[in-house]
């Protein structure tokens, strides 16, 4: 998703729409794009930097680690945020940052019954699933920490 800086008025710009799945180059047996990326963003320029925040939803198909069946999943990035120093180029591509945040929000060990809408035929005992879920959550928090540190350095 490319933004031309001259398209952004002084009081910012609201962008809402769909575009091609940014993960299509990364598709594997475990991950398939299942529709377009939906974005809802506010974008603006202040003090020589571009900022953007909003939300992203990317429908995908993931392979369940327990039964090895593909199942639909929406990757939700509820708080997409970006702050980028501007050095010259008049067109800024938000796609790499979007891709990064989508990947960070992918479940590390996807289970097809994670949202309770189906029963996994390879289901592991609930205790194990719960332990894995907590581990996954801890890992995600860790990833966010790493990303926050990265952002502070920028
Ligand atoms: Zn399953």
Short mmCIF file of N, CA, C and O and ligand atoms in Angstrom, two decimals, residues 64 66-67 112 120-122, ligand 1:
data_model
loop_
_atom_site.label_atom_id
_atom_site.label_comp_id
_atom_site.label_asym_id
_atom_site.label_seq_id
_atom_site.Cartn_x
_atom_site.Cartn_y
_atom_site.Cartn_z
N UNK A 64 -4.08 -26.61 10.91
CA UNK A 64 -4.14 -26.97 12.33
C UNK A 64 -2.97 -27.89 12.68
O UNK A 64 -2.71 -28.86 11.97
N UNK A 66 -2.83 -29.90 15.12
CA UNK A 66 -3.28 -31.15 15.72
C UNK A 66 -3.87 -32.11 14.69
O UNK A 66 -3.53 -33.29 14.67
N UNK A 67 -4.74 -31.63 13.80
CA UNK A 67 -5.40 -32.54 12.84
C UNK A 67 -4.90 -32.34 11.41
O UNK A 67 -5.29 -33.08 10.51
N UNK A 112 -7.44 -25.59 15.00
CA UNK A 112 -8.67 -25.25 14.27
C UNK A 112 -9.84 -25.00 15.20
O UNK A 112 -10.83 -24.39 14.82
N UNK A 120 -11.87 -30.11 16.85
CA UNK A 120 -10.68 -30.63 16.18
C UNK A 120 -10.66 -32.14 16.29
O UNK A 120 -10.77 -32.69 17.38
N UNK A 121 -10.46 -32.80 15.16
CA UNK A 121 -10.47 -34.27 15.18
C UNK A 121 -9.15 -34.83 15.70
O UNK A 121 -9.05 -35.99 16.04
N UNK A 122 -8.14 -33.98 15.77
CA UNK A 122 -6.87 -34.43 16.34
C UNK A 122 -6.67 -33.78 17.70
O UNK A 122 -5.55 -33.57 18.12
ZN1 LIG B 1 -7.62 -29.40 14.18
#
